[in-house]
Amino acid sequence: MASITIRGVKKNYAKTQVVHGVDLDFASGEFVVILGPSGCGKSTLLRMIAGLEEISEGTIAIDNTVVNKLEPRERGCAMVFQNYALYPHMSVAQNIGYSLKVAGVAAAERTQRIQAVARVLELEHLLDRKPMALSGGQRQRVAMGRAMIREPKVFLFDEPLSNLDAKLRVQMRSEIRKLHRRLSATSVFVTHDQVEAMTLADRLVVMNGGRVEQVGTPAEVYSRPASRFVATFVGAPAMNMLEGTVTLDGLSLLGDSRKLNVSRTGLPVGSKIAVGIRPEAVRMVAPGTPGALAATVDLIEELGAGRVIYVDLDGAPFSVVTSEIVHPEPGSTVGLQFAESDLHFFSSESGARLDVFKASVPEPAPAIL
Amino acid sequence: MVERTPILNFFTHLILFVGFVFCVAPFVIVAIAASHNLKDVNDVPMSMLPGSDFWINIKTAWTTADLGPKLLNSFIMAFGVAAGKVIVSALTAFSIVYFRYPGRMLIFWLIFITLMLPLEVRIVPTYAVVANVLEPYQTIMDLTGLSWLIEKISGVQVSLSLGLLNSYSGLILPLVATATGTFLYRQFFLTVPDELTEAARMDGAGALRFFVDILLPLSRNNMAALGTIMFLWAWNQYLWPLLITTDQSHAMAVTELKQLIPNVGGAPEWHIAMAGTLIVMLPPLIVVVLMQRWFVRGLIATEK
Ligand SMILES: Nc1ncnc2c1ncn2[C@@H]1O[C@H](COP(=O)(O)OP(=O)(O)OP(=O)(O)O)[C@@H](O)[C@H]1O
Ligand SMILES: [Mg+2]
């Protein structure tokens, strides 16, 4: 177990900077998931922790020891790679035991530890096979075993499940979770799959464009996204975003065509903001219901347990998730209703969350549109 | 697109067969010629039915050209070149692909240039170097005045000399120093996924450990291929051995074959020459047959 402290870490490749100064603290034994779109620098950050990539600027400390100049093997980290990276010419047992062999552990002890790891991962009957004779899930487990056997202080995962089919992914997800509970080593898990991130994380780090956008528990990130990017990136279907302008008595939306009577914002009149509302927080009501917003139905997506209804709000796309059994005809008009407390506000310029409303609203009143 | 119709099958096999005949015919003629006696072999046209003197001719060729020690010499040289190539190329390619150091590209291009300068092109300077390996250093010391200085101070005249003529090292080393193998390995190393390298680093393996434990086992098939090709190439070398082995005890089998070729005015003993050729051809043939099983295994058991 070890804590990880990241301070002002930057990464430059030749002239381009891909990580622009990251500060993070991971507590000992924590399961942290780094979530972000492709190319945002998640892997780069992880590889800097592992020691596979040089740190251009800033420091990374494991257990309060700065590791910038240490070789991977001296950092006490183990890594599980996306493509497993098993040694093709070695058997499963040799793959798992290779780090011990390099470390000069005696053969007898090695065999014993390989057996122990194989038992946990249910690989005992496969120990003599070569990696190419294994299924994807089995390879994945071998890769985990290879990381586990060293009893590392830190586990690093770089999208280890993205090559598996959907069912296996769910299964491996819970196995990783179980394993973490059992070993309670600090784990950093990189993914661009938000379901994976939500289900695995003690704490979630959302990255975008080489910067950290938000750090928090999955629930926090979902319910109080720190920026417009996080709001639209976390949650599926994505949060609805409507452009608006602050007026004297509230907000006007969608190029003045709709007015939103919310409490006074305290923002200068005329400021541009974005208003977000989760599809799950919208209620569909009969058209013409007082205070409801009229919209035209575009498309219905059946999910089994619920359905996503895509509507058109004066040209702006908008989605509603409902578990009620409703099947409005495409082209028909429906009414939409939501509570002011479910609204999120973001600055149009910086994308940062604006919390001015929360302070000034004593109790949630239905928003009149 | 693979089509299978009886007619197409027949024609493809016919083409294969014609090709086979073209390739094998010269060898068959050599073998038949080697089985005739002096009179039959000089008949025009030569009879295509095998004669009965095969073993006698083989024995005569063997003793006349003293092939026993020559074959051993050839084997030592060819094996030395093949082994040297396999080892040196693997190491240089490893250095070029896996390490970042100043001058890496310069070294890469220097090696590349040797591809365009085969031994035959640089044979005179190479000969000079082999005649006295230390000659370049002597020249440098003379030019810089170093040898003059040493002579003045210690009274000893500096004269470095280490000749490799008529030695196995002289035969083998210049043939090892070319780039073909390096490129073969380089191409292979470039296909080894980076993640494998990184996994080995995470497992604590240093550079040499990674090379020995991971890269070399993975390049087994490469080594077998390169080793075989280089063995054949070295075995068939003519010019270089001819040039530097003035001493009979270091002569090669291939160069000694000319001893069997009838001189002008001598008896036209082509049957003996052909028998000698067959003997000299045999070791490479055995190597190919043995190593071919390796290639095939490498092809069937697709790694990854
Ligand atoms: N060797 C390199 N040279 C230059 N740029 C690089 C190099 N490696 C990565 N990058 C750039 O750095 C950025 C971050 O890469 P990184 O691999 O960390 O992305 P990622 O968040 O892991 O994405 P993905 O989800 O696709 O794996 C990318 O824009 C990429 O183009
Ligand atoms: Mg990545």
XYZ file of C-alpha atoms and ligand atoms in Angstrom:
705
model
C 0.000 0.000 0.000
C 1.246 3.396 -0.863
C 0.040 6.903 -1.397
C 0.789 8.714 -4.634
C 1.397 12.426 -4.825
C 1.499 14.167 -8.178
C 2.623 17.784 -8.282
C 2.649 20.045 -11.312
C 3.357 17.184 -13.680
C 3.773 18.088 -17.339
C 4.719 16.037 -20.355
C 6.250 17.357 -23.530
C 6.851 15.362 -26.675
C 9.428 17.310 -28.645
C 7.603 20.642 -28.993
C 4.042 19.690 -28.115
C 2.855 19.526 -24.548
C 0.294 16.775 -23.945
C -0.089 16.957 -20.151
C -0.318 20.518 -18.877
C 0.332 20.438 -15.163
C -1.521 17.866 -13.101
C -1.850 17.860 -9.304
C -3.376 14.785 -7.704
C -3.272 12.898 -4.420
C -4.165 9.250 -4.242
C -4.611 7.854 -0.755
C -3.144 4.552 0.256
C -5.356 1.633 -0.751
C -7.632 3.767 -2.868
C -9.050 2.640 -6.207
C -8.747 5.634 -8.499
C -10.107 5.660 -12.035
C -8.818 8.148 -14.565
C -11.530 8.801 -17.107
C -11.277 10.857 -20.244
C -11.753 10.846 -23.985
C -9.193 9.324 -26.327
C -5.975 11.295 -26.555
C -6.497 13.300 -23.358
C -3.249 12.063 -21.820
C -4.546 9.405 -19.409
C -2.105 6.753 -20.550
C 0.724 9.248 -20.569
C 0.012 10.165 -16.960
C -0.215 6.514 -15.942
C 3.019 5.696 -17.726
C 4.759 8.545 -15.970
C 3.679 7.024 -12.657
C 4.949 3.646 -13.829
C 8.275 5.044 -14.946
C 7.852 4.090 -18.581
C 7.709 7.715 -19.652
C 9.976 10.500 -18.502
C 8.392 13.294 -16.465
C 9.110 16.577 -18.253
C 8.260 18.817 -15.339
C 6.910 18.413 -11.803
C 7.261 15.508 -9.412
C 5.590 12.205 -8.688
C 6.064 10.731 -5.240
C 5.114 7.251 -4.090
C 4.935 6.979 -0.317
C 6.471 10.450 -0.089
C 9.558 9.401 -2.029
C 10.033 11.286 -5.259
C 10.372 8.641 -7.958
C 11.099 10.835 -10.992
C 14.535 9.348 -11.500
C 13.752 5.772 -10.467
C 13.536 2.841 -12.859
C 10.121 1.138 -13.093
C 11.351 -1.846 -11.106
C 12.409 0.421 -8.235
C 9.026 2.080 -7.909
C 7.075 -0.924 -6.679
C 4.408 -0.587 -9.360
C 2.907 -3.365 -11.435
C 1.059 -2.674 -14.642
C -1.616 -4.439 -16.640
C -1.521 -3.482 -20.307
C -4.356 -3.084 -22.757
C -3.051 -5.810 -25.069
C -1.940 -7.902 -22.092
C 1.662 -7.937 -23.418
C 2.217 -11.543 -22.423
C 5.523 -13.077 -23.465
C 4.448 -15.310 -26.367
C 7.217 -17.873 -25.954
C 6.664 -18.480 -22.252
C 4.040 -20.657 -20.611
C 1.432 -19.118 -18.335
C 3.449 -20.136 -15.289
C 6.621 -18.618 -16.742
C 4.785 -15.453 -17.654
C 3.428 -15.041 -14.159
C 6.717 -15.947 -12.503
C 9.061 -13.960 -14.733
C 9.439 -10.981 -12.414
C 10.347 -13.325 -9.557
C 12.889 -15.061 -11.767
C 14.462 -11.723 -12.628
C 14.496 -10.823 -8.955
C 16.374 -14.048 -8.251
C 13.694 -15.756 -6.173
C 14.485 -19.454 -5.675
C 12.640 -21.888 -7.947
C 10.781 -23.621 -5.129
C 9.358 -20.420 -3.702
C 8.581 -19.222 -7.183
C 6.496 -22.297 -7.977
C 4.662 -21.921 -4.713
C 3.795 -18.280 -5.334
C 2.766 -18.975 -8.934
C 0.438 -21.675 -7.623
C -1.045 -19.305 -5.073
C -1.717 -16.619 -7.653
C -3.083 -19.153 -10.130
C -5.502 -20.396 -7.508
C -6.893 -16.923 -6.868
C -7.315 -16.284 -10.598
C -8.521 -19.799 -11.389
C -5.679 -20.401 -13.798
C -4.353 -23.600 -12.231
C -5.321 -25.857 -15.113
C -3.765 -23.517 -17.674
C -0.300 -23.064 -16.203
C 1.474 -25.049 -18.929
C -0.245 -23.388 -21.870
C 1.258 -20.749 -24.089
C -0.575 -17.405 -24.264
C -1.677 -17.979 -27.856
C -3.678 -20.988 -26.679
C -5.750 -18.868 -24.291
C -8.987 -16.954 -24.681
C -9.071 -13.180 -24.228
C -10.426 -13.412 -20.706
C -7.827 -15.973 -19.719
C -5.024 -13.836 -21.116
C -6.408 -10.947 -19.161
C -6.233 -13.015 -15.999
C -2.660 -14.059 -16.734
C -1.755 -10.402 -17.150
C -3.340 -9.709 -13.770
C -1.485 -12.610 -12.238
C 1.782 -11.280 -13.563
C 1.063 -7.995 -11.830
C -0.199 -9.593 -8.617
C 2.646 -11.971 -7.974
C 5.065 -9.199 -7.112
C 2.744 -7.962 -4.384
C 3.251 -4.421 -5.618
C 2.509 -1.282 -3.666
C 0.674 0.163 -6.636
C -1.390 -1.458 -9.402
C -1.626 0.380 -12.672
C -4.201 -0.590 -15.286
C -4.239 0.874 -18.782
C -7.645 0.059 -20.282
C -7.212 -3.605 -19.433
C -10.759 -4.557 -20.362
C -11.209 -2.782 -23.653
C -10.308 -5.846 -25.730
C -12.932 -8.061 -24.113
C -16.499 -8.595 -25.186
C -19.241 -6.875 -23.232
C -20.189 -9.795 -21.003
C -16.643 -10.702 -20.090
C -15.916 -7.073 -19.384
C -18.634 -6.924 -16.760
C -17.351 -10.128 -15.217
C -13.711 -9.009 -15.162
C -14.793 -5.680 -13.732
C -16.247 -7.304 -10.665
C -13.228 -9.584 -10.415
C -10.898 -6.618 -10.397
C -13.041 -5.017 -7.732
C -12.952 -8.186 -5.631
C -9.229 -8.490 -6.080
C -8.766 -4.944 -4.914
C -10.832 -5.547 -1.832
C -8.656 -8.531 -1.074
C -5.244 -6.995 -1.776
C -6.180 -3.384 -1.038
C -3.171 -2.082 -2.946
C -3.455 1.438 -4.294
C -4.843 1.076 -7.803
C -4.932 3.493 -10.687
C -7.182 2.421 -13.532
C -7.316 4.242 -16.851
C -10.368 3.963 -19.065
C -12.507 5.905 -21.480
C -15.565 3.821 -20.610
C -17.670 5.707 -18.115
C -19.648 2.710 -16.915
C -16.383 0.994 -16.057
C -15.208 4.157 -14.346
C -18.385 4.641 -12.322
C -18.591 1.063 -11.124
C -14.948 0.616 -10.188
C -13.894 3.917 -8.730
C -13.555 4.969 -5.143
C -12.563 8.235 -6.663
C -12.840 9.424 -10.210
C -10.402 11.715 -12.005
C -11.891 13.186 -15.161
C -9.291 14.403 -17.640
C -9.627 16.381 -20.825
C -6.978 17.764 -23.150
C -4.099 17.078 -20.777
C -5.787 18.704 -17.775
C -7.714 17.384 -14.794
C -11.289 18.621 -14.984
C -12.643 17.142 -11.779
C -11.736 14.805 -8.951
C -14.427 13.251 -6.801
C -16.488 10.198 -6.001
C -18.532 8.898 -8.926
C -21.679 10.242 -7.267
C -20.172 13.697 -6.839
C -18.970 13.826 -10.400
C -22.389 12.776 -11.636
C -24.452 15.104 -9.485
C -22.187 18.149 -9.423
C -20.044 18.143 -12.579
C -17.355 20.767 -12.234
C -17.401 21.806 -15.847
C -19.431 21.675 -18.968
C -17.074 19.022 -20.343
C -17.564 16.725 -17.351
C -21.313 17.297 -17.451
C -21.591 16.110 -21.027
C -18.907 13.417 -20.797
C -20.206 11.613 -17.716
C -23.654 10.117 -17.952
C -25.401 8.417 -20.856
C -27.249 9.708 -22.704
C -25.293 12.923 -22.290
C -26.625 15.859 -20.311
C -28.755 18.242 -22.373
C -27.148 21.644 -22.862
C -29.047 24.755 -23.808
C -27.396 28.084 -24.510
C -28.848 31.000 -22.620
C -28.437 34.627 -21.657
C -28.898 36.181 -18.227
C -31.830 38.642 -18.261
C -33.223 40.984 -15.595
C -35.663 38.450 -14.191
C -34.053 35.135 -15.079
C -32.725 33.593 -18.241
C -33.667 33.499 -21.839
C -32.879 30.290 -23.671
C -32.377 29.284 -27.247
C -31.895 32.689 -28.766
C -34.597 34.421 -26.718
C -37.336 32.085 -27.924
C -37.893 30.662 -24.425
C -37.772 32.297 -21.095
C -36.723 30.541 -17.938
C -37.984 32.174 -14.768
C -35.375 31.333 -12.235
C -34.367 33.225 -9.151
C -32.035 36.191 -9.677
C -28.634 34.950 -10.724
C -26.392 37.713 -9.521
C -24.572 37.492 -12.831
C -24.328 40.593 -14.972
C -27.325 40.913 -17.250
C -26.375 39.769 -20.742
C -23.803 37.130 -19.677
C -23.852 34.049 -21.800
C -24.281 30.795 -19.937
C -25.067 27.172 -20.669
C -27.886 25.442 -18.847
C -27.610 21.695 -18.375
C -30.258 19.179 -17.418
C -29.837 15.430 -17.211
C -32.207 13.397 -19.407
C -33.109 11.403 -16.297
C -34.260 14.564 -14.500
C -36.790 15.577 -17.151
C -40.417 14.543 -16.772
C -42.641 14.101 -19.744
C -46.155 15.487 -19.306
C -49.168 16.051 -21.509
C -48.675 18.914 -23.948
C -50.247 22.097 -22.713
C -49.662 21.319 -19.020
C -49.104 24.678 -17.332
C -45.383 25.435 -16.995
C -44.375 22.605 -19.277
C -42.138 23.158 -22.234
C -43.497 22.032 -25.588
C -41.230 19.917 -27.791
C -41.555 17.723 -30.893
C -40.712 14.032 -30.656
C -37.974 12.916 -33.053
C -37.115 9.368 -32.164
C -37.642 6.782 -29.451
C -34.925 4.389 -28.360
C -36.203 1.383 -26.448
C -33.822 0.194 -23.707
C -36.002 -2.465 -22.155
C -36.053 -1.108 -18.624
C -36.722 2.385 -19.941
C -36.579 4.409 -23.092
C -34.783 7.436 -24.419
C -36.984 9.931 -26.176
C -35.186 12.365 -28.416
C -37.107 15.567 -28.920
C -36.564 18.800 -30.762
C -36.681 22.035 -28.797
C -36.818 24.799 -31.412
C -34.055 23.091 -33.350
C -31.937 22.151 -30.333
C -31.606 18.395 -29.711
C -32.795 17.301 -26.315
C -33.226 13.876 -24.749
C -35.435 12.480 -22.030
C -35.021 9.185 -20.212
C -38.148 7.731 -18.735
C -39.097 4.434 -17.193
C -42.788 5.053 -17.799
C -44.358 3.065 -20.570
C -45.008 5.839 -23.040
C -44.754 5.699 -26.770
C -45.336 9.141 -28.168
C -45.576 9.169 -31.945
C -42.590 10.734 -33.707
C -43.723 14.174 -34.800
C -46.177 14.580 -31.950
C -45.861 17.306 -29.348
C -45.057 16.571 -25.700
C -44.561 18.703 -22.598
C -41.334 18.676 -20.609
C -41.007 19.580 -16.958
C -38.087 19.729 -14.533
C -37.146 21.141 -11.141
C -34.882 24.147 -10.814
C -32.684 22.164 -8.445
C -31.864 19.767 -11.275
C -30.457 22.502 -13.455
C -26.700 22.922 -13.856
C -25.214 26.193 -14.999
C -21.910 26.640 -16.753
C -20.053 29.644 -18.014
C -20.237 29.801 -21.795
C -16.671 31.080 -22.006
C -14.690 28.955 -19.575
C -17.142 26.075 -19.235
C -16.734 26.249 -15.450
C -19.655 25.399 -13.177
C -21.566 28.388 -11.833
C -23.075 27.800 -8.430
C -24.680 31.202 -7.975
C -28.195 29.812 -8.095
C -27.795 27.241 -5.401
C -27.097 29.896 -2.785
C -30.006 32.089 -3.723
C -32.674 29.414 -4.048
C -34.072 28.489 -0.646
C -36.287 25.670 -1.814
C -36.630 24.059 -5.226
C -39.522 25.594 -7.076
C -40.727 24.222 -10.405
C -39.120 26.101 -13.208
C -41.572 27.828 -15.452
C -40.614 27.816 -19.048
C -8.552 -15.962 -55.013
C -8.014 -19.686 -54.994
C -9.757 -21.645 -57.698
C -9.781 -25.396 -57.731
C -10.692 -27.077 -60.960
C -9.098 -30.277 -62.275
C -7.766 -28.514 -65.360
C -6.241 -25.673 -63.354
C -4.793 -28.178 -60.942
C -3.209 -30.056 -63.790
C -1.648 -26.943 -65.271
C -0.275 -25.629 -61.992
C 1.318 -28.979 -61.346
C 2.689 -29.054 -64.848
C 4.303 -25.647 -64.361
C 5.716 -26.748 -61.023
C 7.089 -29.876 -62.602
C 8.745 -28.012 -65.489
C 10.344 -25.632 -62.999
C 11.524 -28.546 -60.949
C 13.097 -30.218 -63.969
C 14.875 -27.008 -64.930
C 16.321 -26.677 -61.443
C 17.299 -30.272 -60.972
C 18.581 -31.112 -64.456
C 22.098 -29.678 -63.978
C 22.537 -31.663 -60.788
C 21.367 -34.838 -62.462
C 23.837 -34.286 -65.281
C 26.634 -33.704 -62.773
C 25.708 -36.877 -60.909
C 25.576 -38.928 -64.108
C 28.860 -37.508 -65.337
C 30.412 -38.413 -62.000
C 29.473 -42.034 -62.530
C 31.146 -42.469 -65.918
C 34.693 -43.490 -66.706
C 37.173 -41.309 -68.626
C 36.080 -42.590 -72.033
C 32.292 -42.387 -71.497
C 32.365 -38.938 -69.977
C 34.067 -37.578 -73.076
C 31.624 -39.177 -75.505
C 29.643 -36.701 -77.528
C 26.842 -36.674 -76.599
C 27.488 -38.020 -73.137
C 25.338 -41.004 -72.270
C 22.498 -40.115 -69.927
C 22.502 -43.571 -68.386
C 24.524 -43.713 -65.149
C 27.843 -45.508 -65.389
C 29.293 -47.814 -62.769
C 32.340 -45.863 -61.571
C 30.610 -43.510 -59.151
C 32.353 -44.577 -55.942
C 35.738 -44.913 -57.616
C 35.455 -41.383 -58.957
C 34.365 -40.030 -55.586
C 37.371 -41.691 -53.947
C 39.762 -40.352 -56.580
C 38.394 -36.846 -56.248
C 38.645 -37.062 -52.478
C 42.305 -38.062 -52.493
C 43.461 -35.945 -55.454
C 42.167 -32.699 -54.030
C 42.771 -33.776 -50.429
C 39.176 -32.847 -49.672
C 39.020 -34.094 -46.049
C 40.952 -31.214 -44.419
C 39.582 -28.746 -46.996
C 36.010 -29.600 -46.103
C 36.853 -29.179 -42.449
C 38.373 -25.768 -43.211
C 35.330 -24.777 -45.194
C 33.068 -25.948 -42.428
C 34.957 -24.017 -39.769
C 34.871 -20.893 -41.862
C 31.216 -21.172 -42.895
C 30.124 -22.018 -39.388
C 32.238 -19.206 -37.960
C 30.766 -16.699 -40.386
C 27.203 -17.883 -39.754
C 27.585 -17.845 -35.975
C 29.412 -14.527 -36.028
C 26.738 -12.989 -38.212
C 23.902 -14.245 -36.073
C 25.476 -12.898 -32.890
C 26.893 -9.622 -34.172
C 23.772 -8.714 -36.162
C 21.481 -9.432 -33.231
C 23.567 -7.224 -30.970
C 23.918 -4.328 -33.402
C 20.222 -4.391 -34.278
C 19.372 -4.489 -30.568
C 21.500 -1.425 -29.996
C 20.032 0.462 -32.929
C 16.397 -0.346 -32.207
C 16.273 -0.211 -28.426
C 18.680 2.499 -27.358
C 18.714 6.228 -27.854
C 22.224 7.613 -27.856
C 24.062 10.354 -29.689
C 25.344 9.241 -33.072
C 22.848 6.406 -33.302
C 21.676 7.463 -36.737
C 25.254 7.980 -37.888
C 26.115 4.435 -36.886
C 22.953 3.203 -38.513
C 23.896 4.809 -41.813
C 27.487 3.633 -41.578
C 26.185 0.107 -41.264
C 23.770 0.765 -44.074
C 26.589 1.897 -46.359
C 28.357 -1.446 -45.952
C 25.371 -2.925 -47.779
C 26.471 -1.001 -50.838
C 30.097 -1.967 -50.388
C 30.277 -5.732 -50.586
C 33.575 -7.398 -49.909
C 34.473 -7.596 -53.603
C 34.387 -3.802 -53.883
C 36.606 -3.106 -50.892
C 38.770 -6.146 -51.265
C 42.099 -4.332 -51.602
C 41.844 -2.220 -48.437
C 40.362 -5.179 -46.603
C 43.323 -7.256 -47.670
C 45.689 -4.565 -46.450
C 43.983 -4.472 -43.068
C 43.972 -8.233 -42.681
C 47.627 -8.377 -43.674
C 48.346 -6.127 -40.721
C 45.398 -5.370 -38.519
C 47.319 -2.725 -36.627
C 48.425 -0.875 -39.769
C 45.792 1.877 -39.425
C 46.893 2.569 -35.860
C 50.528 2.646 -36.933
C 49.635 5.173 -39.608
C 47.756 7.320 -37.119
C 50.676 7.241 -34.709
C 53.155 8.059 -37.455
C 51.081 10.938 -38.724
C 50.498 12.440 -35.308
C 54.156 12.114 -34.465
C 53.354 9.833 -31.600
C 55.687 7.079 -32.715
C 58.471 9.616 -33.156
C 57.841 10.834 -29.616
C 57.891 7.324 -28.189
C 61.062 6.526 -30.071
C 62.764 9.673 -28.769
C 61.767 9.003 -25.174
C 62.173 5.266 -24.846
C 64.428 4.495 -27.732
C 61.996 1.829 -28.909
C 60.885 2.001 -32.507
C 57.135 1.524 -32.724
C 56.163 -0.978 -35.328
C 52.766 -2.548 -34.780
C 52.016 -5.651 -36.713
C 49.416 -8.360 -36.424
C 48.846 -10.310 -39.582
C 45.790 -12.462 -40.111
C 46.690 -13.933 -43.489
C 46.346 -17.692 -43.515
C 44.287 -17.792 -40.355
C 40.683 -18.579 -39.580
C 40.157 -15.146 -38.040
C 41.399 -13.519 -41.225
C 39.027 -15.671 -43.244
C 36.005 -15.166 -41.055
C 36.071 -11.640 -39.626
C 35.863 -9.615 -42.882
C 32.942 -11.758 -44.003
C 31.114 -11.181 -40.737
C 31.353 -7.421 -41.022
C 28.437 -6.649 -43.305
C 24.977 -5.303 -42.645
C 22.533 -7.811 -44.110
C 21.880 -9.601 -40.832
C 21.580 -6.372 -38.910
C 18.744 -5.289 -41.154
C 16.948 -8.584 -40.906
C 16.984 -8.336 -37.124
C 16.136 -4.673 -37.150
C 13.013 -5.320 -39.176
C 12.043 -8.103 -36.822
C 12.736 -6.120 -33.658
C 10.601 -3.287 -34.977
C 7.637 -5.666 -35.152
C 7.996 -6.695 -31.508
C 5.264 -4.722 -29.698
C 6.484 -1.919 -27.436
C 4.220 -3.204 -24.706
C 6.336 -6.339 -24.489
C 9.411 -4.242 -23.852
C 7.540 -2.242 -21.279
C 6.134 -5.320 -19.588
C 9.680 -6.633 -19.247
C 10.777 -3.321 -17.772
C 7.926 -3.453 -15.273
C 8.958 -6.999 -14.407
C 12.374 -5.627 -13.562
C 14.336 -6.997 -16.499
C 17.281 -4.848 -17.542
C 18.330 -4.404 -21.154
C 20.520 -7.482 -21.357
C 17.996 -9.626 -19.533
C 15.292 -8.515 -21.951
C 17.572 -9.294 -24.888
C 18.403 -12.787 -23.679
C 15.057 -13.794 -22.147
C 12.612 -12.204 -24.544
C 14.124 -11.000 -27.800
C 16.399 -13.914 -28.608
C 13.797 -16.634 -28.024
C 11.342 -14.649 -30.129
C 13.834 -14.356 -32.982
C 14.642 -18.081 -33.124
C 13.257 -18.404 -36.624
C 15.169 -15.363 -37.759
C 18.338 -16.821 -36.403
C 17.749 -20.125 -38.151
C 17.091 -18.361 -41.444
C 20.020 -16.002 -41.184
C 22.340 -18.744 -40.001
C 21.449 -20.978 -42.925
C 21.729 -18.281 -45.542
C 25.038 -17.098 -44.151
C 26.395 -20.635 -43.945
C 25.629 -21.192 -47.619
C 26.994 -17.801 -48.579
C 30.220 -18.320 -46.678
C 30.610 -21.878 -47.937
C 30.425 -20.640 -51.524
C 32.921 -17.809 -51.033
C 35.681 -18.008 -53.620
C 37.538 -14.754 -54.092
C 38.300 -13.934 -50.493
C 39.643 -17.354 -49.418
C 41.617 -17.554 -52.637
C 43.224 -14.215 -51.864
C 44.266 -14.678 -48.288
C 45.022 -18.399 -48.042
C 48.359 -18.830 -49.723
C 49.055 -21.736 -47.456
C 47.558 -25.110 -48.457
C 46.617 -26.002 -44.875
C 44.028 -23.211 -44.838
C 42.606 -23.765 -48.321
C 38.846 -24.096 -48.732
C 36.974 -26.913 -50.416
C 35.370 -24.625 -52.987
C 38.646 -23.054 -54.082
C 40.377 -26.420 -54.157
C 37.874 -27.704 -56.677
C 39.961 -26.052 -59.388
C 42.646 -28.642 -58.685
C 40.284 -31.199 -60.155
C 39.488 -29.260 -63.286
C 41.527 -30.734 -66.138
C 44.448 -28.597 -67.241
C 45.104 -27.815 -70.868
C 47.087 -30.742 -72.145
C 46.127 -32.952 -69.212
C 43.657 -35.813 -69.364
C 40.066 -34.488 -69.626
C 39.008 -36.033 -66.309
C 35.621 -34.359 -66.050
C 34.137 -37.306 -64.215
C 36.531 -36.675 -61.311
C 35.783 -32.934 -61.323
C 32.054 -33.660 -61.225
C 32.496 -36.139 -58.386
C 34.436 -33.489 -56.422
C 31.671 -30.985 -57.075
C 29.116 -33.391 -55.679
C 31.135 -33.858 -52.509
C 31.564 -30.108 -51.966
C 27.862 -29.553 -52.593
C 26.802 -32.038 -49.954
C 27.405 -30.167 -46.649
C 25.338 -27.099 -47.606
C 22.633 -29.450 -48.828
C 22.563 -31.186 -45.450
C 22.413 -27.850 -43.655
C 19.485 -26.711 -45.782
C 17.604 -29.968 -45.269
C 18.120 -29.826 -41.513
C 17.268 -26.153 -41.149
C 14.292 -26.346 -43.452
C 12.453 -28.285 -40.775
C 13.003 -25.276 -38.531
C 11.565 -22.867 -41.042
C 8.527 -25.009 -41.566
C 7.957 -25.359 -37.854
C 8.316 -21.618 -37.524
C 5.746 -21.102 -40.223
C 3.189 -23.559 -38.879
C 3.373 -22.601 -35.211
C 2.417 -18.991 -35.828
C 3.546 -17.013 -32.871
C 0.927 -14.421 -31.832
N 5.462 9.496 -28.636
C 4.618 10.516 -28.801
N 4.981 11.600 -29.511
C 4.132 12.639 -29.672
N 2.896 12.686 -29.177
C 2.471 11.641 -28.459
C 3.305 10.503 -28.236
N 2.607 9.616 -27.489
C 1.402 10.174 -27.271
N 1.311 11.389 -27.846
C 0.160 12.296 -27.811
O -0.161 12.520 -26.470
C -1.561 12.631 -26.303
C -1.994 11.756 -25.147
O -1.756 10.417 -25.453
P -2.253 9.249 -24.509
O -1.736 7.985 -25.054
O -1.905 9.585 -23.107
O -3.819 9.325 -24.711
P -4.943 8.497 -23.976
O -5.702 9.452 -23.144
O -4.377 7.325 -23.303
O -5.862 8.056 -25.179
P -6.497 6.608 -25.501
O -7.775 6.530 -24.738
O -6.754 6.690 -26.966
O -5.509 5.581 -25.124
C -2.179 12.237 -27.617
O -2.680 13.413 -28.211
C -1.064 11.667 -28.420
O -1.177 12.033 -29.766
Mg -4.303 5.189 -23.715
